[in-house]
Coordinates of C-alpha atoms in Angstrom, one line a residue:
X1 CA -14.2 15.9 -1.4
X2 CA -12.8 14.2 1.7
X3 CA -13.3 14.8 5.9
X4 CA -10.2 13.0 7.9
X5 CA -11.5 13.2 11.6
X6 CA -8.8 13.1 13.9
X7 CA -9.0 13.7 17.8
X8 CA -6.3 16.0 19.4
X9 CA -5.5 14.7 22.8
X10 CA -3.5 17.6 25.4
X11 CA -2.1 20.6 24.2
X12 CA -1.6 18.9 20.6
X13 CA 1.5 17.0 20.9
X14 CA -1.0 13.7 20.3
X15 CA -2.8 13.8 17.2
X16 CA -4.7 10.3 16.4
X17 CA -7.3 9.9 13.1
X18 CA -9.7 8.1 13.7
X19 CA -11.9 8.2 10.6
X20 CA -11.8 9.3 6.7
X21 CA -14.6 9.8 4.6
X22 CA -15.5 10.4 1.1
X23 CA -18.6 13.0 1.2
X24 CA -20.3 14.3 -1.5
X25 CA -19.6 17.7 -2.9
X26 CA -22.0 20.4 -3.0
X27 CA -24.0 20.5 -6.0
X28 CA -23.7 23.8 -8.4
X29 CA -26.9 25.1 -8.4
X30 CA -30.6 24.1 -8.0
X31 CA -30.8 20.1 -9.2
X32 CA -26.9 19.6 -9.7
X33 CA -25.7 16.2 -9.5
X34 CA -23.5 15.2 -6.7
X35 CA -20.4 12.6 -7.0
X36 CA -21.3 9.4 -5.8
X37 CA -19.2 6.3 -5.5
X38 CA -19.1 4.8 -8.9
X39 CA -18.0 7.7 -10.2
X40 CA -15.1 7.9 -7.5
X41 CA -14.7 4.4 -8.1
X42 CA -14.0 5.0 -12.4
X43 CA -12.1 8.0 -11.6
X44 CA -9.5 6.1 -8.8
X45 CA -9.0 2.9 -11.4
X46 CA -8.5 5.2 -14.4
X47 CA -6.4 8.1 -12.6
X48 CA -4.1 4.8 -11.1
X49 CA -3.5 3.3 -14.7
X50 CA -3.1 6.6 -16.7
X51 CA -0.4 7.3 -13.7
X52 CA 1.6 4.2 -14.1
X53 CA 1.6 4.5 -18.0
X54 CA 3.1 8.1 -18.1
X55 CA 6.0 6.3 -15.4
X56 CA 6.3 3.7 -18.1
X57 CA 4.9 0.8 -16.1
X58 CA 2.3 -0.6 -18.9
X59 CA 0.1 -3.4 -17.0
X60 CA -1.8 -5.8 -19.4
X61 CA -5.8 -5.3 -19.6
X62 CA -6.0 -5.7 -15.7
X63 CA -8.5 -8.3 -13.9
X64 CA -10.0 -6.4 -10.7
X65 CA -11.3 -7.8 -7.9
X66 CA -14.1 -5.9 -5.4
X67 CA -16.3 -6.9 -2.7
X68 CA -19.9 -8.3 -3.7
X69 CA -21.3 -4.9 -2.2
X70 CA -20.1 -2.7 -5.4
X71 CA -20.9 -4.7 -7.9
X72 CA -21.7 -2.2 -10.2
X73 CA -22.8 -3.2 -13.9
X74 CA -21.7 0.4 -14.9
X75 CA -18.6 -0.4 -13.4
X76 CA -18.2 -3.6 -14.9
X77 CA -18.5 -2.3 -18.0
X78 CA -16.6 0.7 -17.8
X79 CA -13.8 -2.0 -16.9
X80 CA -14.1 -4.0 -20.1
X81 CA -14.7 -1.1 -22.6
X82 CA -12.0 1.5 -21.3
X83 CA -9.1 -1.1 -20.0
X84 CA -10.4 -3.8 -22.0
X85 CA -10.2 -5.7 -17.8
X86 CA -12.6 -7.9 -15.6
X87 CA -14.4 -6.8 -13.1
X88 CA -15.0 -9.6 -11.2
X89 CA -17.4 -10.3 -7.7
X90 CA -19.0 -12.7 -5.8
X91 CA -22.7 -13.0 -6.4
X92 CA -25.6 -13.1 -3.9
X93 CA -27.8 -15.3 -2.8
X94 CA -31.0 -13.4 -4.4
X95 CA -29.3 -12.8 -7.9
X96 CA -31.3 -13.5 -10.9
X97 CA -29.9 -15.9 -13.6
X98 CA -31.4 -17.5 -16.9
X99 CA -28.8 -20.7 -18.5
X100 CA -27.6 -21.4 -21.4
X101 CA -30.6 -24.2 -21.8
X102 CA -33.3 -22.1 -20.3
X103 CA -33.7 -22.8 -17.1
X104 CA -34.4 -19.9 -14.7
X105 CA -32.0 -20.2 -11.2
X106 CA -30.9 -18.0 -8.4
X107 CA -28.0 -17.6 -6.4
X108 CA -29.0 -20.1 -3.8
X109 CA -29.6 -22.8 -6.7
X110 CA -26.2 -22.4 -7.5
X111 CA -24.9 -23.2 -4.1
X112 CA -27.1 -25.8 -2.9
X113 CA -27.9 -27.4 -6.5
X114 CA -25.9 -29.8 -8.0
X115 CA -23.7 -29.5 -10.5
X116 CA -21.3 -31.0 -13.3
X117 CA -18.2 -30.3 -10.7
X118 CA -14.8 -30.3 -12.5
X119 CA -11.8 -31.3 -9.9
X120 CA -8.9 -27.6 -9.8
X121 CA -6.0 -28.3 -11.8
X122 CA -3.9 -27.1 -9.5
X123 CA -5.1 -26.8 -6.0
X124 CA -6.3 -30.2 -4.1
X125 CA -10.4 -30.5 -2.8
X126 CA -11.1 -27.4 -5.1
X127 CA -14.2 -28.2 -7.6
X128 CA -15.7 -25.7 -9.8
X129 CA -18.2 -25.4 -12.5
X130 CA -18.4 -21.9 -14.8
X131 CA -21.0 -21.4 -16.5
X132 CA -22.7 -19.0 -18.9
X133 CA -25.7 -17.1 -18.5
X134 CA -27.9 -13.9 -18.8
X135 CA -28.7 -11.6 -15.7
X136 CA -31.6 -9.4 -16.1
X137 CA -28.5 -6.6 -14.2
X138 CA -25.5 -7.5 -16.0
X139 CA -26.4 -9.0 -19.1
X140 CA -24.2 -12.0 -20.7
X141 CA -22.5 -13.2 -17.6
X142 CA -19.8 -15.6 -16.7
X143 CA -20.4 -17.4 -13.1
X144 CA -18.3 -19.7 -11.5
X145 CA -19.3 -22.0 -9.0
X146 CA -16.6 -22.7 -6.0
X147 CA -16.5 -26.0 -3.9
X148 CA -14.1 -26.0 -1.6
X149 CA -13.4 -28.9 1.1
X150 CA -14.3 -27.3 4.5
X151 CA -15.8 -24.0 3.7
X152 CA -18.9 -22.6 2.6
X153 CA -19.9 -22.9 -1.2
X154 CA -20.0 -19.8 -3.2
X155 CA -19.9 -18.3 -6.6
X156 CA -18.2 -15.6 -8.8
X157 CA -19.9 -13.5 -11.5
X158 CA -18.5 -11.3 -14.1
X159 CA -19.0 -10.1 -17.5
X160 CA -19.3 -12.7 -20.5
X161 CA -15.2 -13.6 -20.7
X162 CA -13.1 -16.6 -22.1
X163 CA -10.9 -16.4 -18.9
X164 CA -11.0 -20.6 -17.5
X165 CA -13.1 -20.6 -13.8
X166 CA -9.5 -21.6 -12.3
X167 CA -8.1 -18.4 -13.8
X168 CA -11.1 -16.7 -12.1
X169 CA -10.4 -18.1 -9.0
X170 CA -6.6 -17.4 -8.6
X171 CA -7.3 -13.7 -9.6
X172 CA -10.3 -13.8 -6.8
X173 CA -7.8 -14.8 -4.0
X174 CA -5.4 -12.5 -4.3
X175 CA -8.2 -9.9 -3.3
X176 CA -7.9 -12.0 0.4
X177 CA -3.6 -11.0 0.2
X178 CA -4.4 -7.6 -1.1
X179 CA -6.8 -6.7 2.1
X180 CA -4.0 -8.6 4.1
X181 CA -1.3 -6.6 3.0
X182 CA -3.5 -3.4 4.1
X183 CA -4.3 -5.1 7.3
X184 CA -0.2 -5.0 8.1
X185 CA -0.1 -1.7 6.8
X186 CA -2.3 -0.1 8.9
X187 CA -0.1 -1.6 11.2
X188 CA 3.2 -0.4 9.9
X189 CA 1.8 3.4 9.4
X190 CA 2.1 3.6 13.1
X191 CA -0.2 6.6 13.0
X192 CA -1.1 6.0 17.0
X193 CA 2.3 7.5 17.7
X194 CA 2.7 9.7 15.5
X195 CA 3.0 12.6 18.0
X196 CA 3.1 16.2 15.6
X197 CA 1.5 19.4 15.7
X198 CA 0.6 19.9 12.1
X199 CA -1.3 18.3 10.0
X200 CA 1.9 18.4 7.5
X201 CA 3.9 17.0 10.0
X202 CA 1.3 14.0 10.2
X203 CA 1.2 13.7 6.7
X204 CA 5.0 13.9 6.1
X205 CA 5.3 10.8 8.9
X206 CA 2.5 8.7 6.7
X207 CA 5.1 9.7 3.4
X208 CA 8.3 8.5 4.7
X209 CA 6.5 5.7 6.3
X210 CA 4.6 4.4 3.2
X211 CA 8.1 5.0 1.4
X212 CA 9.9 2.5 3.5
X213 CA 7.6 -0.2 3.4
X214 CA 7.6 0.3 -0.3
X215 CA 11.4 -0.3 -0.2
X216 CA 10.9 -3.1 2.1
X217 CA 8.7 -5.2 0.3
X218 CA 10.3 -4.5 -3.1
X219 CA 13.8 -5.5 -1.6
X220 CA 12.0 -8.8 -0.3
X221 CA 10.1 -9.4 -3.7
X222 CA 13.7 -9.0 -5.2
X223 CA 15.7 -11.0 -2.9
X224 CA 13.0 -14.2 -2.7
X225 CA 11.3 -14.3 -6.0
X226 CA 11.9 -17.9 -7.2
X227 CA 12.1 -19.2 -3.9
X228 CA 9.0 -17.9 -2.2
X229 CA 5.7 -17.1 -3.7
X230 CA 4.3 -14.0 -3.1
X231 CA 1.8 -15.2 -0.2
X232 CA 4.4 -16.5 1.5
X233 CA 6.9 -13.2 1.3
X234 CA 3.7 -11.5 3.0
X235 CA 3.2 -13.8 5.4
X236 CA 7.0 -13.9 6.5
X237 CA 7.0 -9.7 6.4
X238 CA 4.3 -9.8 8.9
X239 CA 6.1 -10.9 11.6
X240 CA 9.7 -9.4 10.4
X241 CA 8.0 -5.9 10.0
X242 CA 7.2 -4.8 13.5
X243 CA 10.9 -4.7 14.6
X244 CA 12.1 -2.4 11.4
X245 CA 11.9 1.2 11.8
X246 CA 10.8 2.5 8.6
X247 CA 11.4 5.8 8.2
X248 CA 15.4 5.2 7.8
X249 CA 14.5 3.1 4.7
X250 CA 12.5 5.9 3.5
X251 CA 14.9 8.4 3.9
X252 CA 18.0 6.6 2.4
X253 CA 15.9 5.8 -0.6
X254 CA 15.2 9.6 -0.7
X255 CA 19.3 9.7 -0.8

């Protein structure tokens, strides 16, 4: 269900990926349906849960965050109905809304319109307004409007919740730590010098490796909880993490 393209350089002792893919599978038999990405999509978020339930990690009904390219009302649903979660996105410009009193907008009247603004209990030149409405995609929708000093306007959208539009936003950006975290990842994997002859070999170095920054960053989430929040732990790793060889860590955890 996967290609990984990787380019062999020499007589094999330097193997780089350079791409993975998720294709589509073969259909079985004339007309048969192929996987696409929402189903991928349903099958990664309930595989991850079901896994981290059986290891006795219970998470409450989860709040997911995605870019505004899969927003899926499928998915969104399938969120709220199966993990009782939020599926939340940032809406477009061309979006389709009809307000509580009637009035028939669009994704740029909600960034260039003005609004009832309340000020962000908690972060400084943050305003916001949330609002319900119906989309003719997603149905009974939540949307809340984000104004903050020195960047562009825009807005989130989810499925009809009592979650506050400050709630909303604090879930929203941790999606920007979560893609920064992978950013330094990519980093950390190394997988430029990984010089093997297998492709075991290069998956045991992306194992030991991804093992070792899991003991890294759980040691540093021990060690500074209370005194650092969790942005600032991954900022602070960033920099600490290119002068730790990982695969020690990995190894003595294994031990």
């Amino acid at each position: 269900d996967g290609l990984l393209l990787v380019v062999v350089i020499g007589d094999g002792k330097l193997v780089v990926p350079v791409d993975f893919v998720v294709r589509r599978p073969d259909p079985i038999g004339v007309g048969g349906p192929c996987r696409d990405k929402l189903s991928w999509a349903r099958e990664m978020i309930d595989a991850r849960l079901l896994a981290l339930s059986k290891r006795g990690l219970h998470l409450p009904a989860p709040i997911i965050t995605a870019d505004s390219w899969f927003s899926d009302s499928k998915l969104m649903g399938h969120v709220r109905h199966r993990h009782q979660g939020t599926f939340l996105v940032e809406g477009k410009v061309n979006y389709t809304f009809t307000l509580a009193d009637g009035r028939h907008v669009n994704g740029h009247d909600f960034l260039e319109g003005e609004w009832p603004w309340r000020t962000h209990p908690w972060e400084p030149g943050v305003c916001y307004v949330r609002l319900q409405a119906q989309s003719p995609t997603y149905g009974a929708v939540t949307v809340v409007i984000v104004d903050e000093h020195g960047k562009d306007r825009y807005y989130l959208l989810c499925l009809e919740t009592a979650l506050s539009g400050p709630v909303l936003i604090r879930r929203w950006r941790r999606r920007h730590w979560i893609e920064f975290v992978f950013r330094v990842l990519k980093h950390l994997l190394a997988t430029e010098s990984c010089q093997v002859h297998s492709e075991d070999a290069y998956y045991g170095h992306l194992v030991l490796r991804l093992m070792g920054s899991f003991v890294l960053f759980y040691t540093s989430r021990v060690v500074c909880k209370g005194h650092l929040t969790m942005e600032e732990i991954i900022f602070s790793l960033k920099h600490y993490w290119r002068f730790v060889d990982l695969e020690p860590l990995a190894l003595q955890a294994l031990s």
